[in-house]
């Protein structure tokens, strides 16, 4: 005899405010086939587990989606991934792998490296390298761009092969919800591919925003276009002073292009502002121009380039002509195309992102990871880690959840800035100025001595509590290879690093990382944090 069990929505969705969805579970046969009845505000759907084509369908083949899909398949789940790249307004498109691989971390790091090598060539003579005609050393943009794009294409290929080997079905189609368990995917030829899944993961990430000013979309580009630009960018204006703005400005200036950053308010919002301002000072010293407290007003194509009008801090309209205008003003979440209303998934109206608890949306079998999540760091390792943990919870009875605190990150400015934990400002707000101790130091990297490189911006900061065993709650480092330096300290902070433990650690000499262990001057003492010795 079939048993019928109805669980009203508030039982299943008790951790949520009331939503436009009712979830009912029914046991209807001797084989305990699980049947779900979902009522959105539009329709009622009845699903039986046996009818689903997949255990997991992932929308978005980027960092988070692919990590979750591969992990789930390794655990025996039947998995499909929809990935589709809508071309940028300039017509740029790319292959499988998402933002990081195609138009993010990877091409950015390679171009950063190209710029650092240019710097190294100029320093090499001081180390004894005989460089015949140093003045003629210059970048060949086309060669750089082709090399970067070739690497990306190889990663796209390896990613496809990897999915095939792991038996994850890749569907090159723009996916959307037809109902809570059914995904339709519009393919390039306009045909629709329809699949059903027990669980669905939204991992569609975001795309760069354009400002709402005349000529922005027609005449500007974004990070979606810069890495594959067929012509050298030339004199470039970058609007926005976040991660992307500073990183692009850093490598373009390093490659020899006249580069200006237009800053609306502050540099690197959300980061420790003392560190952010040191980064800007350092970039300015290298030749990057900064226009502070300015907003673009109009972008117009003219015979001699792209004319930009902006409003300066006094409210006056200023203008200049550039070869390239790059907008780096943040990214918009790609939820609009998903027809989330057909599944009852709720979005935060302010930023179109999804609010999820442990990556679970307000609809219990629909999950979200990566850049699409509201108020979570937009970083590749965050998306990957959350995606893998989710699949382990879904298909391997794991209970481990993602910890979004103490995520380390690095701004790949010419002199890099890596950090983990709280900024000085955040620590002051959370714990109160009297309860925190800031240790800081300027230092001289050994490799800066021979070319007599300016080291006045090599600075670090350790934020600790004054009681509670002097727990370390933030570490900040500006210097060469900051990402490599801060990664290990992130593990230490996760393991409850205290200042006494930091001080009892033996350093590796001669490295820049050991400076974080040598630090002893507190800001409170007002002692000079400049290096004591000239050459050790
Ligand atoms: P994505 O990687 O964006 O993947 C989403 C995929 O879904 C895309 O392929 C998209 O085309 C596809 N898609 C969208 N809608 C649909 C749909 N309806 N159907 C099917 N497919 C769809 N992070 C770092 O950690 N370190 C860095 O150095 C770094 N540098 C960056 C530099 C730049 C210039 C940029 C833009 C980002 C950078 N990031 C960096 C951030 C990082 O790229 C993102 O955090 C990461 O890619 C997010 O992964 P995701 O899986 O959420 O989304
Ligand atoms: P972002 O860090 O949010 O910075 C956006 C910048 O644009 C801010 O300076 C902001 O100024 C400015 N801005 C916003 N709207 C504007 C407008 N209408 N006109 C002029 N300026 C405007 O965004 P992003 O640099 O585009 O990067 C997006 C995300 O990608 C980041 O959050 C990051 O997580 C990820 N990312 C990571 C890395 C890395 O790990 N190294 C590198 C690149 C990107 P205000 O401060 O005034 O708002």
XYZ file of C-alpha atoms and ligand atoms in Angstrom:
637
model
C 0.000 0.000 0.000
C 1.275 3.395 -0.832
C 1.749 5.739 2.094
C 1.286 9.406 1.546
C 3.215 11.810 3.732
C 2.820 15.549 3.290
C 5.323 17.879 4.926
C 4.251 21.494 4.732
C 6.751 23.998 3.377
C 7.630 25.617 6.674
C 8.869 22.245 7.939
C 11.278 21.787 5.035
C 12.265 25.422 4.618
C 12.255 26.424 8.286
C 15.521 28.364 8.058
C 14.133 30.715 5.441
C 11.585 33.485 5.530
C 8.350 32.504 3.738
C 9.029 31.924 0.049
C 6.838 31.405 -2.977
C 7.331 27.689 -2.904
C 5.695 24.809 -1.104
C 7.672 21.639 -0.712
C 5.955 18.363 -0.014
C 7.474 14.938 0.298
C 5.442 11.784 -0.341
C 6.347 8.143 0.128
C 4.130 6.452 -2.436
C 5.181 2.883 -2.982
C 6.565 -0.190 -1.293
C 9.919 0.713 -2.871
C 9.882 4.054 -1.088
C 10.246 5.997 -4.302
C 10.792 9.590 -3.228
C 8.410 11.989 -4.838
C 8.620 15.726 -4.516
C 5.720 18.033 -5.135
C 6.857 21.606 -5.672
C 4.402 24.434 -6.029
C 5.830 27.709 -7.266
C 3.528 30.670 -7.485
C 2.840 29.621 -11.083
C 2.543 25.858 -11.178
C 2.584 22.582 -9.283
C 5.214 19.999 -10.206
C 5.390 16.363 -9.185
C 8.760 14.620 -9.501
C 9.887 11.099 -8.856
C 13.580 10.498 -8.200
C 13.708 7.717 -10.757
C 12.724 10.003 -13.607
C 15.724 12.358 -13.340
C 18.315 12.092 -16.064
C 21.112 13.332 -13.774
C 21.935 13.409 -10.081
C 23.510 16.835 -10.557
C 23.221 19.405 -13.309
C 25.616 22.335 -13.074
C 24.870 25.676 -14.706
C 28.234 27.267 -15.509
C 31.522 25.568 -16.395
C 33.848 27.899 -14.501
C 35.982 27.454 -11.402
C 33.178 26.497 -9.006
C 30.915 24.585 -11.381
C 33.664 22.395 -12.836
C 35.143 21.599 -9.415
C 31.735 20.523 -8.110
C 30.904 18.553 -11.268
C 34.189 16.620 -11.331
C 34.036 15.888 -7.602
C 30.448 14.641 -7.900
C 31.301 12.421 -10.891
C 34.292 10.965 -9.030
C 31.859 10.026 -6.276
C 29.685 8.143 -8.771
C 27.020 10.751 -9.523
C 25.565 11.229 -13.008
C 26.549 14.784 -13.877
C 26.051 17.285 -16.720
C 27.531 20.788 -17.029
C 25.990 23.574 -19.117
C 28.485 26.235 -20.119
C 27.910 29.066 -22.535
C 29.822 32.298 -23.134
C 27.803 35.220 -24.439
C 30.231 37.347 -26.482
C 31.279 40.685 -24.952
C 29.866 43.834 -26.605
C 33.177 43.948 -28.521
C 32.526 40.405 -29.749
C 35.162 38.655 -27.615
C 34.309 35.053 -26.742
C 36.190 32.097 -25.322
C 36.052 28.412 -24.483
C 35.242 26.156 -21.548
C 36.655 26.946 -18.103
C 35.024 30.196 -17.014
C 36.401 33.594 -16.101
C 39.604 32.616 -14.282
C 41.074 30.581 -17.098
C 39.920 32.689 -20.034
C 39.623 36.333 -18.989
C 40.741 36.459 -15.367
C 43.439 35.094 -13.082
C 45.447 33.199 -15.693
C 45.868 35.753 -18.516
C 46.232 38.476 -15.861
C 49.050 36.615 -14.075
C 50.801 35.929 -17.385
C 50.667 39.588 -18.382
C 51.819 40.586 -14.882
C 54.752 38.215 -15.366
C 55.489 39.743 -18.793
C 55.667 43.173 -17.164
C 57.915 41.889 -14.334
C 60.252 40.354 -16.920
C 60.546 43.706 -18.673
C 61.609 45.183 -15.355
C 64.050 42.300 -14.806
C 65.665 42.813 -18.222
C 66.465 46.367 -17.230
C 67.873 45.248 -13.857
C 69.902 42.391 -15.341
C 72.766 44.637 -16.487
C 73.485 45.560 -12.859
C 73.930 41.817 -12.166
C 76.453 41.504 -14.983
C 74.284 40.519 -17.942
C 75.511 42.044 -21.146
C 72.473 43.398 -22.941
C 73.501 44.891 -26.286
C 70.932 47.607 -26.764
C 68.814 48.021 -23.646
C 67.030 51.095 -25.037
C 65.507 49.025 -27.847
C 63.990 46.474 -25.442
C 60.221 46.682 -25.878
C 57.160 44.488 -25.741
C 55.647 42.936 -28.841
C 51.971 43.049 -27.758
C 50.778 40.744 -30.539
C 53.337 38.087 -29.588
C 52.392 38.345 -25.907
C 48.672 38.212 -26.601
C 49.052 35.203 -28.949
C 51.208 33.337 -26.402
C 48.653 33.976 -23.661
C 45.717 32.963 -25.879
C 47.502 29.780 -26.985
C 47.995 28.782 -23.376
C 44.309 29.446 -22.662
C 43.229 27.333 -25.645
C 45.345 24.462 -24.363
C 43.659 24.730 -20.958
C 40.222 24.780 -22.659
C 41.142 21.563 -24.444
C 42.507 19.825 -21.350
C 39.366 20.827 -19.438
C 37.129 19.203 -22.072
C 39.188 16.019 -22.061
C 39.134 15.936 -18.269
C 35.321 16.175 -18.238
C 35.077 13.393 -20.817
C 37.423 11.158 -18.829
C 35.429 11.755 -15.675
C 32.181 11.050 -17.557
C 30.754 14.493 -16.960
C 28.540 15.483 -19.876
C 29.442 18.922 -21.238
C 26.562 20.768 -22.886
C 27.570 23.947 -24.706
C 24.279 25.788 -24.169
C 22.864 28.765 -22.279
C 20.962 27.099 -19.478
C 17.791 28.269 -17.732
C 15.167 26.823 -15.433
C 12.037 25.477 -17.084
C 10.839 24.258 -13.686
C 12.531 23.379 -10.381
C 14.050 20.138 -11.727
C 14.227 20.841 -15.466
C 16.896 22.813 -17.296
C 16.580 23.982 -20.863
C 19.733 24.912 -22.738
C 19.731 27.049 -25.875
C 22.557 25.913 -28.116
C 24.465 27.949 -30.715
C 22.199 26.701 -33.517
C 19.126 27.836 -31.568
C 18.007 24.318 -30.679
C 17.060 23.484 -27.130
C 18.537 20.694 -25.042
C 16.305 19.769 -22.092
C 17.466 17.732 -19.091
C 16.126 16.919 -15.638
C 18.137 16.626 -12.443
C 17.648 15.719 -8.833
C 20.033 18.490 -7.742
C 20.957 21.662 -9.582
C 23.983 23.857 -8.940
C 24.036 27.472 -10.088
C 27.618 28.559 -10.808
C 27.191 31.098 -13.601
C 29.524 33.757 -12.188
C 29.449 37.321 -13.472
C 30.520 39.660 -16.246
C 32.035 43.154 -16.158
C 29.709 46.115 -15.690
C 29.667 49.204 -17.910
C 28.829 52.625 -16.511
C 25.549 54.139 -17.607
C 27.079 57.002 -19.614
C 26.909 57.813 -23.323
C 29.357 55.885 -25.486
C 30.586 53.532 -22.752
C 29.521 50.251 -24.356
C 30.304 51.339 -27.931
C 33.765 52.737 -27.221
C 34.997 51.066 -24.048
C 36.366 47.610 -23.354
C 36.619 45.515 -20.174
C 38.752 42.717 -18.782
C 36.765 40.446 -21.128
C 38.608 42.014 -24.081
C 42.009 43.253 -22.905
C 43.877 39.928 -22.865
C 43.037 39.088 -26.480
C 43.236 42.581 -27.955
C 44.726 42.231 -31.419
C 46.213 45.764 -31.407
C 48.466 47.169 -28.664
C 46.256 49.088 -26.199
C 48.332 52.280 -26.431
C 47.489 55.179 -24.128
C 44.922 53.652 -21.776
C 42.402 55.019 -19.297
C 41.230 52.529 -16.694
C 38.044 53.460 -14.864
C 37.890 51.804 -11.411
C 40.477 51.281 -8.692
C 39.594 47.815 -7.426
C 41.581 44.619 -7.994
C 41.086 44.570 -11.767
C 41.719 48.272 -12.303
C 44.999 48.248 -10.392
C 46.223 44.952 -11.791
C 45.540 45.949 -15.405
C 47.099 49.374 -14.822
C 50.147 47.699 -13.296
C 50.893 45.389 -16.196
C 49.995 47.872 -18.943
C 52.334 50.485 -17.442
C 54.995 47.804 -16.973
C 54.660 46.828 -20.634
C 55.338 50.437 -21.575
C 51.872 51.881 -22.243
C 50.867 55.283 -20.908
C 48.318 54.327 -18.244
C 45.860 56.335 -16.134
C 43.533 55.087 -13.397
C 40.351 57.042 -12.680
C 39.418 56.617 -9.019
C 35.831 57.360 -7.993
C 36.427 57.370 -4.223
C 39.179 55.262 -2.640
C 41.740 52.711 -3.782
C 40.929 49.044 -3.180
C 37.740 49.404 -1.153
C 37.537 46.741 1.545
C 41.315 46.349 1.869
C 43.521 47.839 4.598
C 43.656 51.461 3.454
C 47.227 52.124 4.579
C 48.378 49.192 2.433
C 46.124 50.251 -0.478
C 47.560 53.755 -0.478
C 51.128 52.424 -0.416
C 50.279 50.351 -3.501
C 48.907 53.431 -5.287
C 51.962 55.523 -4.313
C 54.243 52.812 -5.600
C 52.376 52.567 -8.902
C 52.428 56.336 -9.254
C 56.200 56.276 -8.747
C 56.454 53.728 -11.569
C 54.599 56.068 -13.910
C 50.894 55.201 -13.563
C 48.775 58.381 -13.499
C 45.892 58.606 -11.043
C 42.897 60.914 -11.368
C 41.251 60.983 -7.945
C 37.609 61.590 -7.106
C 36.541 61.682 -10.697
C 33.650 60.134 -12.620
C 33.481 59.598 -16.382
C 30.646 61.459 -18.097
C 30.955 60.749 -21.813
C 33.039 58.508 -24.071
C 33.175 59.439 -27.740
C 35.089 58.075 -30.727
C 36.990 60.790 -32.577
C 39.503 60.751 -35.416
C 42.515 60.858 -33.073
C 41.235 58.402 -30.468
C 38.599 58.058 -27.773
C 37.574 61.331 -26.190
C 36.684 61.052 -22.508
C 34.877 63.720 -20.523
C 34.897 63.378 -16.749
C 33.748 65.368 -13.752
C 36.587 66.158 -11.355
C 36.446 66.604 -7.573
C 35.533 70.285 -7.960
C 32.628 69.434 -10.258
C 34.479 70.735 -13.329
C 34.348 68.800 -16.601
C 37.797 67.710 -17.823
C 38.718 65.859 -21.010
C 41.490 63.869 -22.642
C 41.933 61.491 -25.576
C 42.976 57.851 -25.156
C 43.582 54.892 -27.447
C 41.801 52.499 -25.081
C 39.259 52.992 -22.288
C 38.917 49.983 -19.987
C 36.098 49.755 -17.453
C 36.942 47.848 -14.261
C 33.992 48.954 -12.140
C 32.866 45.624 -10.743
C 30.943 42.672 -12.104
C 27.221 41.898 -12.485
C 25.880 38.494 -11.522
C 24.485 36.473 -14.446
C 21.204 35.460 -12.827
C 18.889 37.336 -15.228
C 19.152 34.695 -17.999
C 18.376 31.833 -15.629
C 14.607 32.395 -15.267
C 14.976 31.662 -11.568
C 11.288 32.452 -11.047
C 10.438 29.153 -12.792
C 12.200 27.347 -9.964
C 11.239 29.676 -7.134
C 14.854 30.655 -6.391
C 15.131 34.072 -4.786
C 17.742 36.669 -5.754
C 18.909 39.666 -3.738
C 17.433 42.594 -5.721
C 20.380 44.953 -4.979
C 23.029 42.896 -6.726
C 21.107 40.065 -8.468
C 23.139 37.577 -6.420
C 21.906 34.532 -4.564
C 21.822 34.332 -0.796
C 22.605 30.774 0.199
C 23.276 29.083 3.511
C 26.004 26.480 3.104
C 25.549 26.986 -0.646
C 21.888 25.887 -0.432
C 19.372 28.349 -1.897
C 15.830 28.828 -0.625
C 14.844 25.830 -2.798
C 16.335 22.828 -0.992
C 17.666 20.887 -4.008
C 19.078 23.982 -5.766
C 22.544 25.161 -4.732
C 24.888 28.005 -5.688
C 28.677 28.502 -5.542
C 31.250 31.059 -6.637
C 30.878 34.659 -7.724
C 27.099 34.323 -7.878
C 26.867 34.178 -4.072
C 25.846 37.297 -2.166
C 28.544 38.785 0.096
C 31.129 36.085 -0.533
C 34.664 36.700 -1.896
C 34.812 36.625 -5.701
C 37.906 34.426 -5.904
C 38.647 31.237 -7.805
C 39.893 29.100 -4.892
C 36.780 30.063 -2.915
C 34.503 28.866 -5.744
C 36.529 25.645 -6.178
C 36.664 24.772 -2.493
C 32.961 25.451 -1.922
C 32.048 23.426 -5.042
C 34.075 20.393 -3.972
C 32.772 20.441 -0.403
C 29.195 20.718 -1.651
C 29.559 17.641 -3.865
C 31.075 15.705 -0.989
C 28.090 16.643 1.177
C 25.659 15.653 -1.591
C 27.288 12.404 -2.700
C 29.641 11.213 0.047
C 27.733 11.884 3.276
C 30.240 14.538 4.277
C 29.150 17.235 6.713
C 32.067 19.579 6.104
C 30.953 23.089 5.198
C 32.823 25.957 3.580
C 34.554 28.418 5.914
C 34.500 31.810 4.217
C 36.631 33.483 6.901
C 40.378 34.146 6.680
C 40.542 33.739 2.907
C 43.954 34.926 1.726
C 44.213 37.012 -1.420
C 46.766 38.935 -3.452
C 46.519 42.018 -5.612
C 48.977 41.446 -8.454
C 50.069 45.058 -8.640
C 53.679 45.495 -9.856
C 54.839 45.279 -6.240
C 52.311 42.721 -5.017
C 50.059 43.036 -1.971
C 49.026 39.827 -0.220
C 46.846 39.643 2.864
C 44.814 37.354 5.067
C 42.402 38.104 7.885
C 41.325 41.511 9.124
C 42.522 44.923 7.996
C 43.583 47.421 10.660
C 40.270 49.285 10.188
C 38.166 46.113 10.511
C 40.110 45.007 13.612
C 39.550 48.427 15.192
C 35.813 48.246 14.530
C 35.394 44.658 15.724
C 37.697 44.638 18.758
C 38.306 48.318 19.585
C 41.613 50.136 19.156
C 42.694 49.457 22.760
C 42.382 45.722 22.263
C 44.534 45.266 19.195
C 48.264 45.568 18.580
C 49.677 46.402 15.170
C 53.248 45.273 14.479
C 54.784 46.769 11.363
C 58.050 47.142 9.461
C 59.565 48.444 6.274
C 62.135 46.025 4.897
C 64.714 45.662 2.124
C 64.486 42.576 -0.096
C 68.032 41.299 -0.739
C 67.474 41.262 -4.501
C 66.777 45.006 -4.381
C 70.355 45.865 -3.312
C 72.306 45.333 -6.534
C 70.275 47.451 -8.907
C 69.704 49.796 -5.935
C 65.983 49.422 -6.420
C 63.699 51.671 -4.455
C 62.365 49.683 -1.500
C 60.463 52.438 0.253
C 57.158 50.666 -0.361
C 58.200 47.233 0.920
C 56.059 47.231 4.041
C 54.276 44.691 6.210
C 51.815 44.648 9.029
C 50.706 42.011 11.530
C 47.418 42.632 13.358
C 47.081 40.856 16.716
C 44.814 40.878 19.737
C 46.436 42.312 22.866
C 45.003 39.613 25.130
C 43.803 36.123 24.256
C 47.375 34.825 23.738
C 47.959 37.630 21.226
C 46.088 35.799 18.497
C 47.112 36.939 15.020
C 43.975 38.200 13.243
C 45.458 39.787 10.130
C 48.656 39.741 8.068
C 49.492 42.169 5.262
C 52.552 42.115 3.056
C 53.659 44.352 0.203
C 56.641 43.094 -1.723
C 57.884 40.686 -4.374
C 55.916 37.433 -4.635
C 53.451 38.526 -1.956
C 51.021 35.777 -2.952
C 53.667 33.110 -2.374
C 54.627 34.704 0.938
C 51.140 35.015 2.395
C 49.803 31.569 1.357
C 51.622 29.661 4.116
C 50.783 32.251 6.746
C 47.097 31.790 5.829
C 47.382 28.174 6.999
C 49.037 29.368 10.206
C 46.209 31.835 10.855
C 43.645 29.083 10.231
C 45.522 27.070 12.849
C 45.094 29.886 15.402
C 48.525 31.476 15.055
C 49.540 33.664 18.004
C 52.169 36.381 18.022
C 54.461 34.386 20.390
C 54.316 31.414 17.985
C 55.098 33.709 15.047
C 58.105 35.063 16.948
C 59.318 31.574 17.891
C 59.299 30.497 14.229
C 62.737 30.301 12.630
C 62.911 32.162 9.343
C 64.324 31.209 5.962
C 67.192 33.496 5.062
C 67.505 35.483 2.857
C 63.825 35.792 1.956
C 61.253 38.557 2.157
C 58.839 36.208 3.932
C 61.121 36.014 6.987
C 60.442 39.710 7.558
C 56.969 38.740 8.787
C 58.641 36.683 11.511
C 61.185 39.365 12.426
C 58.585 42.082 12.998
C 58.701 43.541 16.529
C 57.846 47.267 16.381
C 54.330 48.183 17.442
C 52.536 51.181 15.956
C 51.614 52.122 19.530
C 55.336 52.538 20.401
C 55.722 55.147 17.629
C 59.212 53.713 16.973
C 60.510 54.139 13.429
C 59.587 50.980 11.473
C 62.245 51.667 8.796
C 64.896 48.925 8.386
C 67.724 49.164 10.908
C 70.587 47.746 8.861
C 71.612 48.687 5.343
C 72.556 45.342 3.853
C 71.671 42.188 5.769
P 33.025 31.762 -13.619
O 34.424 31.306 -13.581
O 32.765 33.131 -14.100
O 32.243 30.700 -14.517
C 30.893 30.847 -14.867
C 30.668 30.194 -16.221
O 29.264 30.076 -16.450
C 31.217 31.028 -17.369
O 31.884 30.205 -18.297
C 29.951 31.629 -17.995
O 30.129 31.953 -19.364
C 28.978 30.481 -17.781
N 27.566 30.879 -17.824
C 27.008 32.014 -17.397
N 25.667 31.955 -17.537
C 25.390 30.730 -18.057
C 24.192 30.054 -18.377
N 22.995 30.621 -18.204
N 24.291 28.816 -18.895
C 25.481 28.214 -19.079
N 26.652 28.801 -18.754
C 26.594 30.044 -18.236
N 40.408 35.255 -8.653
C 41.487 34.805 -7.981
O 41.340 33.993 -7.066
N 42.750 35.222 -8.297
C 42.976 36.094 -9.284
O 44.133 36.451 -9.544
C 41.882 36.589 -10.012
N 42.071 37.443 -11.021
C 41.007 37.872 -11.742
C 41.232 38.750 -12.790
C 40.187 39.208 -13.547
C 40.445 40.163 -14.686
C 38.863 38.760 -13.259
C 37.711 39.232 -14.091
C 38.621 37.896 -12.214
C 39.693 37.443 -11.439
N 39.512 36.578 -10.370
C 40.584 36.136 -9.660
C 38.157 36.140 -9.972
C 37.838 34.723 -10.510
O 38.026 34.691 -11.901
C 36.401 34.372 -10.172
O 36.213 34.510 -8.780
C 36.042 32.929 -10.566
O 36.246 32.715 -11.924
C 34.583 32.650 -10.212
O 34.246 31.348 -10.587
P 32.717 30.949 -10.849
O 32.710 29.466 -11.025
O 31.840 31.527 -9.828
O 32.308 31.673 -12.213
P 35.893 45.905 -7.461
O 37.069 45.342 -6.754
O 34.568 45.854 -6.808
O 36.242 47.434 -7.823
C 35.374 48.239 -8.549
C 35.981 49.631 -8.675
O 35.214 50.400 -9.586
C 35.988 50.397 -7.369
O 37.155 51.164 -7.318
C 34.728 51.279 -7.487
O 34.840 52.478 -6.771
C 34.745 51.589 -8.961
N 33.436 51.906 -9.524
C 32.286 51.226 -9.346
N 31.300 51.787 -10.071
C 31.844 52.837 -10.714
C 31.328 53.811 -11.619
N 30.050 53.784 -11.994
N 32.166 54.754 -12.082
C 33.463 54.776 -11.703
N 34.017 53.881 -10.857
C 33.205 52.924 -10.360
O 35.672 45.212 -8.867
P 36.695 44.667 -9.931
O 38.022 45.318 -9.805
O 35.958 44.770 -11.225
O 36.875 43.141 -9.507
C 35.750 42.257 -9.368
C 36.098 41.096 -8.486
O 36.996 40.218 -9.161
C 36.814 41.474 -7.197
O 35.898 41.680 -6.149
C 37.722 40.318 -6.919
O 37.195 39.473 -5.939
C 37.863 39.589 -8.229
N 39.286 39.709 -8.642
C 40.256 39.136 -7.889
C 41.585 39.305 -8.244
C 42.690 38.685 -7.440
O 42.420 37.804 -6.661
N 43.927 39.104 -7.611
C 41.909 40.066 -9.337
C 40.905 40.652 -10.061
C 39.577 40.458 -9.698
P 34.222 52.689 -5.294
O 35.263 52.210 -4.340
O 33.989 54.156 -5.242
O 32.956 51.895 -5.217
